[in-house]
XYZ file of C-alpha atoms in Angstrom:
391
model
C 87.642 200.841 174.106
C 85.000 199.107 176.163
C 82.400 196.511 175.465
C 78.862 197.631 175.180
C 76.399 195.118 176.204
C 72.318 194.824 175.569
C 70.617 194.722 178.906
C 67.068 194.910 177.854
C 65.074 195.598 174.898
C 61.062 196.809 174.001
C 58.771 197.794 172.053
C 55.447 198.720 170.771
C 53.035 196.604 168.520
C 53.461 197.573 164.811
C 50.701 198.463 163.007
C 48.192 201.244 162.111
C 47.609 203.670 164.976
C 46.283 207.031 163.834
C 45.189 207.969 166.855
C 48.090 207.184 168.806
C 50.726 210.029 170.175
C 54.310 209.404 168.604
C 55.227 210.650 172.724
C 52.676 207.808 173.483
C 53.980 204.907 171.266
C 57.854 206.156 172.318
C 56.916 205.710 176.245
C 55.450 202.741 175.734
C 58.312 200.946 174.127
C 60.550 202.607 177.192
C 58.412 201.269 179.822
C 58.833 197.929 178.141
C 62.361 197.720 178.185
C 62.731 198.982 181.492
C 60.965 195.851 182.881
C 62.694 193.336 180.670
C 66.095 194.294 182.412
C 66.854 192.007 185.177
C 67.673 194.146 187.663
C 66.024 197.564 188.552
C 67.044 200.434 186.171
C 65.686 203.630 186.458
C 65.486 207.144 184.756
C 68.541 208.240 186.526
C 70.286 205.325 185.943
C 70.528 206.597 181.811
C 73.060 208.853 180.719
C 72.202 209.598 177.557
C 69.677 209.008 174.633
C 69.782 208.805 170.831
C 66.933 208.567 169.180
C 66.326 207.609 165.271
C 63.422 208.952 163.866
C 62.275 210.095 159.819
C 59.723 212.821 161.292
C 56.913 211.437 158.786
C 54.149 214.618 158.579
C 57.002 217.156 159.786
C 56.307 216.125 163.767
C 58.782 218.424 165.940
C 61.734 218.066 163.396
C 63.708 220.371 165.185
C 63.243 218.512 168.425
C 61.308 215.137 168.187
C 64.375 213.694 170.456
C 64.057 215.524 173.613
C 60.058 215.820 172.807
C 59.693 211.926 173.534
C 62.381 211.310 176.001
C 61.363 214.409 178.585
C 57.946 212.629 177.917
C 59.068 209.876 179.953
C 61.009 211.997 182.481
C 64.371 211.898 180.731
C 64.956 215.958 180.169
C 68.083 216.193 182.102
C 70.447 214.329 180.060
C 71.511 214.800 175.770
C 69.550 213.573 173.281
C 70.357 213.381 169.520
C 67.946 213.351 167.180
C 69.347 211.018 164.649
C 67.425 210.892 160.575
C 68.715 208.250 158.144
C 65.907 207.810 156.148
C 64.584 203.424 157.173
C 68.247 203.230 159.078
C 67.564 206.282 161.774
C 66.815 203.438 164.328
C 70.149 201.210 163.486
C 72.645 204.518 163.024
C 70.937 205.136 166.924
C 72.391 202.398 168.760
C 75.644 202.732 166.146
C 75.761 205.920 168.303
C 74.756 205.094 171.577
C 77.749 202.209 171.381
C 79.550 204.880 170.532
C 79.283 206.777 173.455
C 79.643 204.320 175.804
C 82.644 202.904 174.024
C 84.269 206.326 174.241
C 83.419 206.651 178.211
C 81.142 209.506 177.792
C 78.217 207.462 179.314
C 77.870 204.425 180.999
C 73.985 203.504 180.296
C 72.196 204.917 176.918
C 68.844 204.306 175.476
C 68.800 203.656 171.835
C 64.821 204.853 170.486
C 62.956 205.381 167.576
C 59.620 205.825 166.581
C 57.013 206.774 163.563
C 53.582 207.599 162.714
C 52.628 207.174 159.179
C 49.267 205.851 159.175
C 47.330 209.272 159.711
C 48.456 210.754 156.293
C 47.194 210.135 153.190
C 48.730 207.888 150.752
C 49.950 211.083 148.534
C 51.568 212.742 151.622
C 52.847 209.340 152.908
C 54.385 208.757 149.416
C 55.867 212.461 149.644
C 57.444 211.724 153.406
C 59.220 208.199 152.496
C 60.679 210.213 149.045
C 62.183 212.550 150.559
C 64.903 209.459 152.034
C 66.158 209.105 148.529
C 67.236 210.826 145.246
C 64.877 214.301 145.621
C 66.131 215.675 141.890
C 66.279 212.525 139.480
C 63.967 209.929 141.220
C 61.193 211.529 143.670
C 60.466 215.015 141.547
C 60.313 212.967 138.275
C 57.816 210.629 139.959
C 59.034 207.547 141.136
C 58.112 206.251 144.129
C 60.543 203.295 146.408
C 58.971 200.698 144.527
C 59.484 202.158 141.516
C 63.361 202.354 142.616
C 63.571 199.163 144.136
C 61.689 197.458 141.168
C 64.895 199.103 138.571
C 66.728 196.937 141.008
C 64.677 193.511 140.875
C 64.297 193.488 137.187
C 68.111 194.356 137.211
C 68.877 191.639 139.337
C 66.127 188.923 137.555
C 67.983 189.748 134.464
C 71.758 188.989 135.522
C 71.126 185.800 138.061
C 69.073 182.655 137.984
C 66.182 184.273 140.103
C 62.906 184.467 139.453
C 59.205 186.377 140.536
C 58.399 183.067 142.324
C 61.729 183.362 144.055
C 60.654 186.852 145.486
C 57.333 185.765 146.665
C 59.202 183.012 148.801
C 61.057 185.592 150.892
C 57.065 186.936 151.353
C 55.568 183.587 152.434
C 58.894 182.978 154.501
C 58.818 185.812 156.972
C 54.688 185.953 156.914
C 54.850 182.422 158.414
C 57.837 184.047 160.968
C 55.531 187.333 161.533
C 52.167 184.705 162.341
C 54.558 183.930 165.347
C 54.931 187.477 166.224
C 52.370 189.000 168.646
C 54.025 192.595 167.669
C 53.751 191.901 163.960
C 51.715 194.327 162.150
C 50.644 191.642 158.918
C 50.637 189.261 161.083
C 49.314 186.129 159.031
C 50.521 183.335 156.658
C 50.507 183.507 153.159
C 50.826 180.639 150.831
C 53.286 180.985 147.350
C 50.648 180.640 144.999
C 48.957 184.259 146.516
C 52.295 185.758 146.754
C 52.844 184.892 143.177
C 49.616 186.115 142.224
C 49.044 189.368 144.084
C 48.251 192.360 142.459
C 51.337 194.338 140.325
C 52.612 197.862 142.456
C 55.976 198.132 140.416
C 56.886 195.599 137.695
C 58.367 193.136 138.866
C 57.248 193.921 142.697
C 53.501 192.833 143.554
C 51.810 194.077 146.883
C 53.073 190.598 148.813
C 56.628 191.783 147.683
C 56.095 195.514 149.882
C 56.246 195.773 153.466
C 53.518 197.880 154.844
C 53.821 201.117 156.317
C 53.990 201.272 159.893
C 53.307 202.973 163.017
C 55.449 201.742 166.404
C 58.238 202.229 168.011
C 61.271 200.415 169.701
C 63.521 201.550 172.739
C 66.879 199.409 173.419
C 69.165 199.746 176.727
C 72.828 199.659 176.426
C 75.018 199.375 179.235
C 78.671 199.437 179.386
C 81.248 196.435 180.603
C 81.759 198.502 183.824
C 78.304 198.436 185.279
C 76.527 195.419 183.277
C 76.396 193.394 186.044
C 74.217 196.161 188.238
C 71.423 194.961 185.158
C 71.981 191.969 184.670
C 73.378 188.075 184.566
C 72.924 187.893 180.614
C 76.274 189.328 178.321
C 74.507 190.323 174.959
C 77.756 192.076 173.889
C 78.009 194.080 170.642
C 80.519 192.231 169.162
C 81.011 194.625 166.193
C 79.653 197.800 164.463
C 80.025 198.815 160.580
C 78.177 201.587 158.767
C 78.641 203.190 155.690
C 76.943 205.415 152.777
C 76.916 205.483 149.176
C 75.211 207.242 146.027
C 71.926 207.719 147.186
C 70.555 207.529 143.554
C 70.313 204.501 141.525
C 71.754 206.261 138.495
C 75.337 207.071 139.984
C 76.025 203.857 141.007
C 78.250 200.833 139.325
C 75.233 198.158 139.885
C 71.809 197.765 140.411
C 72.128 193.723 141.708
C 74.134 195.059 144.799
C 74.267 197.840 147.755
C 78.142 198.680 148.212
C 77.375 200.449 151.753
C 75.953 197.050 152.845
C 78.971 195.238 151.831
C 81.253 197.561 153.275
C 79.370 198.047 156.737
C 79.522 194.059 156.734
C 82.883 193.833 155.955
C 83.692 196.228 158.678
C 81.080 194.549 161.188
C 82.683 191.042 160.537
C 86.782 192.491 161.048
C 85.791 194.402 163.811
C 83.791 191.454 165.782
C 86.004 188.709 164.962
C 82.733 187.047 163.494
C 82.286 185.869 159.963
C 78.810 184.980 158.261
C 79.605 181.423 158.772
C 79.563 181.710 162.787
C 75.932 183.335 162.963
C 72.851 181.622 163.856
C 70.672 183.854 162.934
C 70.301 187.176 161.197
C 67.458 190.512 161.131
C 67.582 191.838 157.979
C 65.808 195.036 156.067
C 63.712 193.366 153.806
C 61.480 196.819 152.771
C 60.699 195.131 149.669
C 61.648 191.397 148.480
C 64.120 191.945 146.173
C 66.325 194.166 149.477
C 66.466 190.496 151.152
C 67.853 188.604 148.056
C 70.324 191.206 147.736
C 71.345 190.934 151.358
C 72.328 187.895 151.570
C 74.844 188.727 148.686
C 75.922 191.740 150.396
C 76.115 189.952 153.791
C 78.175 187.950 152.195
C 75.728 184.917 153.250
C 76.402 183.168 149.721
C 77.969 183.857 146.294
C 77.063 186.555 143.675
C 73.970 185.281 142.180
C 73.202 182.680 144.516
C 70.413 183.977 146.828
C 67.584 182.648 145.361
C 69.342 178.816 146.177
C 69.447 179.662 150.003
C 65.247 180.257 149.780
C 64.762 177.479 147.567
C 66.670 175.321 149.874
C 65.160 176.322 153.298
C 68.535 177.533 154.226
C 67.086 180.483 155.518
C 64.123 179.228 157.352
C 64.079 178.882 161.115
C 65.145 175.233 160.655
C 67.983 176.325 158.780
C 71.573 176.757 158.722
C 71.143 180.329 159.042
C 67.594 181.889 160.354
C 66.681 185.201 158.469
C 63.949 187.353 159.927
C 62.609 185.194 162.408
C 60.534 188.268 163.745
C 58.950 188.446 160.319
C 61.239 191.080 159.035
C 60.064 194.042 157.474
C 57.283 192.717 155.355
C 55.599 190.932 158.035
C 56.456 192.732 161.732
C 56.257 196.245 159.997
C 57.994 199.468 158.823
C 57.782 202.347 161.710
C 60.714 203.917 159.746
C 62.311 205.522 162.844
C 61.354 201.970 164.739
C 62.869 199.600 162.283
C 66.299 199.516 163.293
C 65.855 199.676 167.117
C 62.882 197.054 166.721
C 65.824 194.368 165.131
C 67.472 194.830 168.693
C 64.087 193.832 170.056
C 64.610 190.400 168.300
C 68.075 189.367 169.125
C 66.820 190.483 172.947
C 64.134 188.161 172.649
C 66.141 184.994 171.001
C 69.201 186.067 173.212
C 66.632 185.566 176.225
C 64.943 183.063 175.350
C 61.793 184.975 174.763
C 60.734 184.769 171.556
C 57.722 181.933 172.051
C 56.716 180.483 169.039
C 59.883 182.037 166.947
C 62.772 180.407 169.564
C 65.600 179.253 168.181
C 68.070 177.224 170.092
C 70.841 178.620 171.754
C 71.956 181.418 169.468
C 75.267 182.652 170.047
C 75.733 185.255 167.369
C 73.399 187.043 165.872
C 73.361 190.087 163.015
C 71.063 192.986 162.736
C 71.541 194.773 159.101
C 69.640 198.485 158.435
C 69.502 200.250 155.343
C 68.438 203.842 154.815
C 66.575 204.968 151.352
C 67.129 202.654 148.607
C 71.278 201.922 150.044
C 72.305 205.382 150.566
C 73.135 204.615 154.005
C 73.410 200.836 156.036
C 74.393 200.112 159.517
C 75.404 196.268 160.332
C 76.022 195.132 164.278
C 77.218 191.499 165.292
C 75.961 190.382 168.663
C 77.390 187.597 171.076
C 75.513 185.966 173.836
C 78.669 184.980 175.500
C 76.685 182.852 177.785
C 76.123 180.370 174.978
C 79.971 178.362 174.469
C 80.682 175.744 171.264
């Protein structure tokens, strides 16, 4: 199979745009990637497009794909639709790599996109339910947070973890997101407000929810064969790992961990040659505080139980061993469902580059991005290597 490289990366602001076109917000993110390549790439340069997207408020279900991508002059070649609940965006680069890997294509554009802001908060609510358990969890009334509170109180029960120890994965990545100029809550926060924000689903207060989003992201892929047309810079994808799992709480083994995360890492780190010990830095989907603590078990980042030590001890700060959400993950940069996964690509293009400002790290040379759909029904994991940065 061939390598599959990252030539250039883009995307929108997060944030609330009602009045913004989903076509609008997509084209926008294109245009931006397009000029971050290094060398000229144009329409008829891409092959093929995938494009991850929930289809919040029942926008062209059927063919919200090909109704962005002709939009930006792109009606001539396939385009997949791809829906996996929060990990549309991540499942379509898992396919674009795919295709280039197979020889089908050699350039494909990896989108996704949301609007969510110009609903109300009952049809919202209704939209982001329908990504998990429709019988047992959304039609007897519980919400995400209801689902992913089952799962902090779960975990604050078995481990040495604590409410304080969820409102430092808030403060962390609002102090990474004040560095973001895409970020949609994009401000500090200090521990004693994230402590003492107001309750949304015992244990989870509002500073331990990410926001719902509007935004989207567009990444380039390019194969091995004609990377160097683009560009200088090898941002290979090292390694890919996906998997699925109940997507209700109540048919799974444990609450404290998401097996499709483990198993998409596991896969991710065999098929890259990478472990969790070699990255420098890591985008993770933190859609509510508890999803980050559980991560970095899943990840395999630390022991069973032991998450809460890698906040306390600044571990995963950017002045630590291993950087977590220096964009400001979820909580902070946003939640464009569709966007989320495609917007992680955004980040290792930017500290890959060089280009991420205020949130630069120094000389990464692997990096993970880490998706999840629903509540862990589905998760996608990629490895990247700058293989322009040697140890």
């Amino acid at each position: 199979m061939r390598d599959v490289y990252l030539i250039g990366a883009g995307q929108t602001a997060f944030g609330a745009f009602p009045q913004r076109s989903y076509r609008d917000l997509f084209a926008k993110a294109y245009q931006h990637a397009r000029k971050r390549v290094d060398g000229d790439i144009e329409t008829k340069d891409i092959d093929e497009a995938v494009v991850g997207s929930l289809g919040v408020g029942g926008r062209q279900l059927g063919l919200s794909g090909p109704a962005v991508t002709e939009h930006v002059g792109l009606q001539n070649i396939p385009c997949t639709r791809v829906e996996n609940a929060c990990a549309a965006g991540g499942f379509a680069v898992r396919q674009a790599v795919q295709a280039i890997r197979s020889g089908m294509a050699d350039v494909v554009l990896a989108g996704g996109f949301e609007v969510m802001s110009d609903l109300s908060s009952e049809m919202t609510k209704y939209w982001l339910g329908v990504s998990g358990e429709t019988e047992w969890e959304r039609l007897t009334g519980t919400t995400f947070s209801g689902v992913y509170a089952q799962m902090a109180s779960a975990y604050l029960d078995t481990y040495d973890a604590t409410v304080e120890d969820l409102s430092r994965v808030a403060v962390k990545n609002h102090k990474n997101g004040a560095k973001n100029p895409k970020a949609h809550l994009d401000f500090e926060c200090s521990l004693e407000d994230a402590v003492g924000a107001p309750e949304v689903a015992n244990p989870l207060n509002l500073y331990h929810c990410c926001p719902t989003s509007d935004g989207a992201a567009v990444a380039l892929l390019a194969s091995e064969d004609v990377v160097g047309e683009y560009t200088d810079d090898r941002l290979r994808v090292a390694g890919v790992g996906a998997a699925s799992d109940h997507v209700g709480l109540a048919e799974r083994d444990s609450y404290v961990g998401l097996a499709a995360t483990e198993t998409a890492a596991q896969t991710a780190y065999e098929r890259s040659g990478v472990g969790p010990d070699d990255l420098d830095f890591a985008e993770i989907h933190d859609c509510f505080a508890i999803a980050e603590l559980l991560a970095y078990e899943d990840l395999d980042f630390c022991e069973r139980g032991e998450a809460a030590k890698l906040l306390r001890e600044g571990i995963t700060e950017p002045d630590g061993d291993l950087p977590v959400n220096t964009s400001g993950g979820l909580k902070s940069k946003g939640h464009p469902i569709g966007a989320t996964g495609t917007g992680q690509m955004v980040e290792v293009f930017d500290q890959f580059t060089g280009q991420a400002g205020d949130r630069q790290l120094d000389s990464p040379r692997y990096g993970l991005t880490h998706n999840v759909g629903g509540s862990g029904g589905a998760t996608v994991v990629h490895v990247f290597e700058n293989e322009g940065v040697k140890r």
